[in-house]
Tab-separated table of C-alpha atoms and ligand atoms in Angstrom:
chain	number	residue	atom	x	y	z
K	18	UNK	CA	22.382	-18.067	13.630
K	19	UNK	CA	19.194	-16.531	14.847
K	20	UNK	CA	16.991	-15.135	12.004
K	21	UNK	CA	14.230	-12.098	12.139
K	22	UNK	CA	11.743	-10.892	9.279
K	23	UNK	CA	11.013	-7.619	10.266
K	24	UNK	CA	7.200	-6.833	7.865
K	25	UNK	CA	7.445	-2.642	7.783
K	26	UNK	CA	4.527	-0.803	6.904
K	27	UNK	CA	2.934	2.855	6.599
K	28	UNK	CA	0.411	1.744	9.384
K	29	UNK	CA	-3.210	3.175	10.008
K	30	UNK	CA	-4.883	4.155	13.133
K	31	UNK	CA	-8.194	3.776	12.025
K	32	UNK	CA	-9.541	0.309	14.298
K	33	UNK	CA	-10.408	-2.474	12.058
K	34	UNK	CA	-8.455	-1.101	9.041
K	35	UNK	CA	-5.046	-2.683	10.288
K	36	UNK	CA	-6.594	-6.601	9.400
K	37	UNK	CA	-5.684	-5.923	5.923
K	38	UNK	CA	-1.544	-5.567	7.568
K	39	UNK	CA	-2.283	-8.219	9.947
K	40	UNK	CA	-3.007	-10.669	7.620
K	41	UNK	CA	-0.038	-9.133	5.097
K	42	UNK	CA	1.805	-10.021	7.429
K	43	UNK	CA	1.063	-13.197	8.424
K	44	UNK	CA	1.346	-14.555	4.513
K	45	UNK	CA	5.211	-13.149	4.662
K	46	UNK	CA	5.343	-15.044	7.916
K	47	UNK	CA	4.381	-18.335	6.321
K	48	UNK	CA	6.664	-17.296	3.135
K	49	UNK	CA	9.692	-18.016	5.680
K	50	UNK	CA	8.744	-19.925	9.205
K	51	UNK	CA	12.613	-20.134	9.345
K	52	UNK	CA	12.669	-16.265	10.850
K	53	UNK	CA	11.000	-15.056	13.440
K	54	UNK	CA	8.355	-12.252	13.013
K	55	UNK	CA	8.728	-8.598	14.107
K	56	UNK	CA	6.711	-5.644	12.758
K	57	UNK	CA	6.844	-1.868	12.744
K	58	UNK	CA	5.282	1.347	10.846
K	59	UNK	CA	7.004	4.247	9.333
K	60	UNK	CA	4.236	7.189	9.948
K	61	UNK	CA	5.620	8.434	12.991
K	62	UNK	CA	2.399	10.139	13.688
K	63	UNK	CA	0.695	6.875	13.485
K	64	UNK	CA	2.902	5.044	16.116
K	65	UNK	CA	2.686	8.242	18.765
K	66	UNK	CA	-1.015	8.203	17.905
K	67	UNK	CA	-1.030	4.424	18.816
K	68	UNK	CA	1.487	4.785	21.692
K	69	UNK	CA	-1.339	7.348	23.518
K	70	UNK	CA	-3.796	4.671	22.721
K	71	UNK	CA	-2.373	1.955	24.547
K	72	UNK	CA	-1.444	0.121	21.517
K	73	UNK	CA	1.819	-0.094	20.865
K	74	UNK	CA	3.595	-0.145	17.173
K	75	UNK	CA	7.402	-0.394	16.997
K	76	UNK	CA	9.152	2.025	14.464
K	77	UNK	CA	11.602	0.430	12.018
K	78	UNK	CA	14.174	1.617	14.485
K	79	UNK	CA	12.904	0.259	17.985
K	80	UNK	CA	12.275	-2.795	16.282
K	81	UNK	CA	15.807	-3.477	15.081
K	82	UNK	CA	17.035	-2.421	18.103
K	83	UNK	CA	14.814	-5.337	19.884
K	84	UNK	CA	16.436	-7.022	16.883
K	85	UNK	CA	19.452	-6.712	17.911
K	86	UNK	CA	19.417	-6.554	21.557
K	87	UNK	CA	17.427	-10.134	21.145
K	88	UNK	CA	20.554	-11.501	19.220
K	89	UNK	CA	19.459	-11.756	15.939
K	90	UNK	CA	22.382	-11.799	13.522
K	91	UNK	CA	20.445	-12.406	10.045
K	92	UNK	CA	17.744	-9.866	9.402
K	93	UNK	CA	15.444	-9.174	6.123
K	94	UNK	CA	13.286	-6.541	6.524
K	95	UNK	CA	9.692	-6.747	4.018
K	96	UNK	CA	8.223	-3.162	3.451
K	97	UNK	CA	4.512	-3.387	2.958
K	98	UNK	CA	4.437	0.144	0.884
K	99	UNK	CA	3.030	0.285	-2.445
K	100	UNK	CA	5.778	2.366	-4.308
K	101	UNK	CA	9.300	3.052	-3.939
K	102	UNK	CA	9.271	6.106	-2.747
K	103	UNK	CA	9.363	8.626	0.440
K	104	UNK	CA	8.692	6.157	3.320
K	105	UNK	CA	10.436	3.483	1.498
K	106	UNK	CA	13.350	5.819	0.972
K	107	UNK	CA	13.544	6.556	4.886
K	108	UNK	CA	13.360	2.782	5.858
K	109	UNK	CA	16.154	2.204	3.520
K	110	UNK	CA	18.448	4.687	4.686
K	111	UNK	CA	17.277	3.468	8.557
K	112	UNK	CA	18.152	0.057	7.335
K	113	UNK	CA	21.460	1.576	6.223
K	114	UNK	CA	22.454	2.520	9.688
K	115	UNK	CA	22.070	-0.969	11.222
K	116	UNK	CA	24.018	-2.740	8.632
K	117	UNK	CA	27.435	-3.565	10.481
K	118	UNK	CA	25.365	-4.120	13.545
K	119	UNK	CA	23.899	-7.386	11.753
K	120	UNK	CA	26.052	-10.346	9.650
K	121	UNK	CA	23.299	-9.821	7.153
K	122	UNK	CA	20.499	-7.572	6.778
K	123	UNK	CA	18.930	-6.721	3.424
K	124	UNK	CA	15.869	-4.813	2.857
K	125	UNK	CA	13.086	-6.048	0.140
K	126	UNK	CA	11.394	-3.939	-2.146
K	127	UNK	CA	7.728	-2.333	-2.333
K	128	UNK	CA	4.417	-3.921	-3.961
K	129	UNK	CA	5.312	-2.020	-7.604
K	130	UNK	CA	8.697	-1.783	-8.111
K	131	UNK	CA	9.169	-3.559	-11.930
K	132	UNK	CA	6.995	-3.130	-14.716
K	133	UNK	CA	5.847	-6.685	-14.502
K	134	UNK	CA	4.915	-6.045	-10.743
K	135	UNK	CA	2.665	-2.824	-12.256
K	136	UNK	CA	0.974	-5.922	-15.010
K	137	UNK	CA	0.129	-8.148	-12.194
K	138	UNK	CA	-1.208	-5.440	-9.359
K	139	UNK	CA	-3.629	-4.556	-12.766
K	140	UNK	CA	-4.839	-8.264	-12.827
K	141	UNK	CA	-5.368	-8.487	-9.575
K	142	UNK	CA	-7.405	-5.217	-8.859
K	143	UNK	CA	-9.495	-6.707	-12.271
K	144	UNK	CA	-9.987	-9.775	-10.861
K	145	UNK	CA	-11.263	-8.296	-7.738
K	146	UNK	CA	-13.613	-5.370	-9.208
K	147	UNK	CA	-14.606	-6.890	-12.328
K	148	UNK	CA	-15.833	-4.882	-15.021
K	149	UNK	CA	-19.906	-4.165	-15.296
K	150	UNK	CA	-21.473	-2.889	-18.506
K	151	UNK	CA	-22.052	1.116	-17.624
K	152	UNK	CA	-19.941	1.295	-14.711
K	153	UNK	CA	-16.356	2.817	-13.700
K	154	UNK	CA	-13.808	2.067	-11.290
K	155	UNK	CA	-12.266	4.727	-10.055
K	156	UNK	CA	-9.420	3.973	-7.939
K	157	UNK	CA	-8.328	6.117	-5.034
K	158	UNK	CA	-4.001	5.981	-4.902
K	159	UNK	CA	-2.016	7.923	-2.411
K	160	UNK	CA	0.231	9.683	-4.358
K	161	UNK	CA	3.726	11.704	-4.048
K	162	UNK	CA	5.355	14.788	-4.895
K	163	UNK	CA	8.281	11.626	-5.297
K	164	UNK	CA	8.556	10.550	-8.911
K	165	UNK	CA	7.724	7.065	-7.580
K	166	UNK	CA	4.156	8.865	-8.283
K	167	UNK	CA	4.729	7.963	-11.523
K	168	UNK	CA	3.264	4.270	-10.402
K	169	UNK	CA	-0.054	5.712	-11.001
K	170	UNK	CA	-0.052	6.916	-13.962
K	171	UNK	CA	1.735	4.418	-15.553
K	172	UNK	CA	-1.456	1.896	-13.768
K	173	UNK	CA	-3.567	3.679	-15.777
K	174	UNK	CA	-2.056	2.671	-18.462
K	175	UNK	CA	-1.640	-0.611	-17.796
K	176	UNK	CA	-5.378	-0.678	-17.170
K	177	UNK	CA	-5.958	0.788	-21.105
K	178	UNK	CA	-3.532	-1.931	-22.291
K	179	UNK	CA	-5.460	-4.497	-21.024
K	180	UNK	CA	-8.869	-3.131	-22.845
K	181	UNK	CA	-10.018	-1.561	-19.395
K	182	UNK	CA	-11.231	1.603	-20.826
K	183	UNK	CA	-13.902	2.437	-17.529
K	184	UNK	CA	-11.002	1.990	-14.774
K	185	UNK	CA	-9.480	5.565	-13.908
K	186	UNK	CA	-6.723	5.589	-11.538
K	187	UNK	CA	-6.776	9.118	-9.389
K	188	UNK	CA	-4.371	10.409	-5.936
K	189	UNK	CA	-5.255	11.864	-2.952
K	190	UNK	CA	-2.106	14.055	-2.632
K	191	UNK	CA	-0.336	13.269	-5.956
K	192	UNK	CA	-0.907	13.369	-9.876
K	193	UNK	CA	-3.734	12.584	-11.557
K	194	UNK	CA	-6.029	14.100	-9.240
K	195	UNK	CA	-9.819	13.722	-9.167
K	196	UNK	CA	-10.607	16.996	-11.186
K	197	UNK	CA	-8.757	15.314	-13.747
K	198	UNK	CA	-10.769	11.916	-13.487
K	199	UNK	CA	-14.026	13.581	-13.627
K	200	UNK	CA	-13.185	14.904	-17.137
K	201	UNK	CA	-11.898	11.535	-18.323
K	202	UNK	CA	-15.210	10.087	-16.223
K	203	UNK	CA	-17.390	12.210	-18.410
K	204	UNK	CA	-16.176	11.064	-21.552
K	205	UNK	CA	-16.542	7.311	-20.490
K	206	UNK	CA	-20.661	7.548	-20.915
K	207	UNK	CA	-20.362	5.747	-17.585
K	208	UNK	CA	-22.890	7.091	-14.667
K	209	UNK	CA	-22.246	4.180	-12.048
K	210	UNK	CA	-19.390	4.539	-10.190
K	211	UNK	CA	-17.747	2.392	-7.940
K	212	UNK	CA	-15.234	3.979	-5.943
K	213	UNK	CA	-12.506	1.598	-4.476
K	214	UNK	CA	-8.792	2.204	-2.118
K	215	UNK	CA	-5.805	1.052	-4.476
K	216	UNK	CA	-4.017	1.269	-0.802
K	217	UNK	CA	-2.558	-1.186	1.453
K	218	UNK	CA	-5.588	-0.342	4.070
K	219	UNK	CA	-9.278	1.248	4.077
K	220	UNK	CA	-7.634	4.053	6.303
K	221	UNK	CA	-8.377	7.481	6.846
K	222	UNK	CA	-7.826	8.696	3.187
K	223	UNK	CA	-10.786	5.845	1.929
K	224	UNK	CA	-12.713	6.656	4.945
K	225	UNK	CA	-12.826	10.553	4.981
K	226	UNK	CA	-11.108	11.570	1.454
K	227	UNK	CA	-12.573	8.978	-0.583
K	228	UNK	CA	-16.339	7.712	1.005
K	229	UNK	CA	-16.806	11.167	3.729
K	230	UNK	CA	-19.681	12.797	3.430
K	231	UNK	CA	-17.940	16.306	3.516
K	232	UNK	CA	-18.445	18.237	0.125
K	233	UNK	CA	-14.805	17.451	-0.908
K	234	UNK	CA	-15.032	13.765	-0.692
K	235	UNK	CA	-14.645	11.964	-3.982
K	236	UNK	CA	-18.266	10.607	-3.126
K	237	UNK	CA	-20.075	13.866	-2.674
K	238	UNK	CA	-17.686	15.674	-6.295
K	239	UNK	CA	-19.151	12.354	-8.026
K	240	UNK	CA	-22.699	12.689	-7.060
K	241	UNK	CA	-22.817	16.240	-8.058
K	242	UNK	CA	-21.552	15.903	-11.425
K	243	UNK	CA	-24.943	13.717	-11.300
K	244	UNK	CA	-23.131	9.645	-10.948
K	245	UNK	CA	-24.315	6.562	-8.652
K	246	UNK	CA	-21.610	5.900	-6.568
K	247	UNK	CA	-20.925	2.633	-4.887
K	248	UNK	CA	-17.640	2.806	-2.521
K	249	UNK	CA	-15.563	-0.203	-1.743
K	250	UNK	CA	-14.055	-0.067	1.645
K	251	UNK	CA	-11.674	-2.854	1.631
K	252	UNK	CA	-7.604	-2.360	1.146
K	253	UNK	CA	-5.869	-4.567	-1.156
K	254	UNK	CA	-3.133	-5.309	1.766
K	255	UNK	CA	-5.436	-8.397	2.330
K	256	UNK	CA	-5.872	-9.865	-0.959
K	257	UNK	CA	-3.741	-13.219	-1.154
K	258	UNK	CA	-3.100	-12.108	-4.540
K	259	UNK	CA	-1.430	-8.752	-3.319
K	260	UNK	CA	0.401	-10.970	-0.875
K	261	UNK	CA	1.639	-13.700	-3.941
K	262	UNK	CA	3.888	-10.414	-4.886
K	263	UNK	CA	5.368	-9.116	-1.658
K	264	UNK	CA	6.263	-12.377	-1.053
K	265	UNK	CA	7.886	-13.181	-4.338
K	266	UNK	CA	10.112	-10.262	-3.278
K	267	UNK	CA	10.967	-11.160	-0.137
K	268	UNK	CA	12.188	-15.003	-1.818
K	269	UNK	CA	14.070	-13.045	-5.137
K	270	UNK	CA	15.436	-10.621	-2.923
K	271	UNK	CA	16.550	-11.556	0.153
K	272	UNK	CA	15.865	-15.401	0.991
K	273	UNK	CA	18.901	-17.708	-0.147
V	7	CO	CO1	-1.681	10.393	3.462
């Protein structure tokens, strides 16, 4: 019986921002040196964009078709996205397709996908940023028009449970957004920020959306309203800790 991992994720095309997948990758590699390793991204922009570069990235379907072709009968496929919802939802149902093609193929579940997944991602992102007398964190998420948005949010409030009153958790293209963090930001009394990617990879949304120097960045609306910023530009795709929990998925869910 001939065994794959396939590791799935968004992807990025900004160079040097795909280490923090790389090395995701390799820790679900060691989690099961039974299978053999395959990748592929979702963003379909993202693999044509890296196809014209010379730089190939499978999509979740040409990779189970290698899959397959290869003779792999026993398949678990490890999705690298933070929340269950649109991309996760379309590997799922691609997953769905190839299921009488395989004896077994199951498909794991994102970074957050129980409360007690929501507890630890808080610890971790504390443990990493820890918190400074007079200073914020303000996290940048993606966000969703999915209800999976609902991830952020509910981080926030695992952040106030734990006594972090100065972390704010904002989204690029879901709810809270930064307007709203500014008004919470004012109340804090804080006027350091420090600005960090609560995504897999410093991509394009940290690098332009987040740290850009255009007038809409979060950087340039914080140091309007008159705070210090300080931007992080690393994604927590390669923090072991980040990696403890996609691996405990891929051993509850799919490794017998
Ligand atoms: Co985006």
């Amino acid at each position: 019986m001939k065994k794959a991992l396939l590791a799935v994720s968004f992807g990025t095309s900004v160079p040097g921002a795909d280490a923090a997948i790389i090395s995701a990758e390799a820790s679900l590699r060691e989690a099961c040196p039974d299978r053999d390793p395959f990748r592929a991204f979702t963003s379909r922009i993202i693999c044509r964009k890296l196809r014209e570069e010379g730089r190939p990235v499978p999509t979740p379907e040409e990779a189970l078709e290698q899959i397959l072709e290869d003779g792999y009968t026993d398949v678990v496929i490890q999705p690298t996205h933070l929340i269950p919802g649109r991309e996760y939802e379309k590997l799922c149902s691609i997953a769905a397709g190839y299921e009488d093609k395989f004896e077994k193929l199951s498909v794991s579940t994102p970074l957050i996908s129980s409360p007690d997944d929501l507890k630890a991602a808080a610890e971790v992102v504390i443990s990493h940023y820890p918190p400074q007398e007079g200073k914020a964190l303000v996290l940048m998420g993606h966000g969703t028009g999915h209800i999976a948005n609902m991830v952020y949010p509910a981080l926030q409030t695992a952040f106030r449970l734990m006594g972090q009153e100065n972390v704010f958790v904002g989204t690029v293209e879901g709810w809270p957004e930064i307007e709203e963090i500014i008004e919470q930001l004012g109340k804090s009394g804080c006027r350091n920020v420090d600005l960090a990617p609560f995504m897999l990879v410093a991509g394009d949304h940290a690098v332009n959306d987040m740290a850009g120097d255009e007038p809409d960045s979060w950087k340039s609306m914080l140091e309007r309203e008159g705070y210090t910023v300080h931007c992080s530009m690393e994604g927590i795709g390669g923090w072991k800790e980040i990696h403890d929990i996609f691996r405990r998925h891929l051993l509850e869910d799919c490794l017998d």
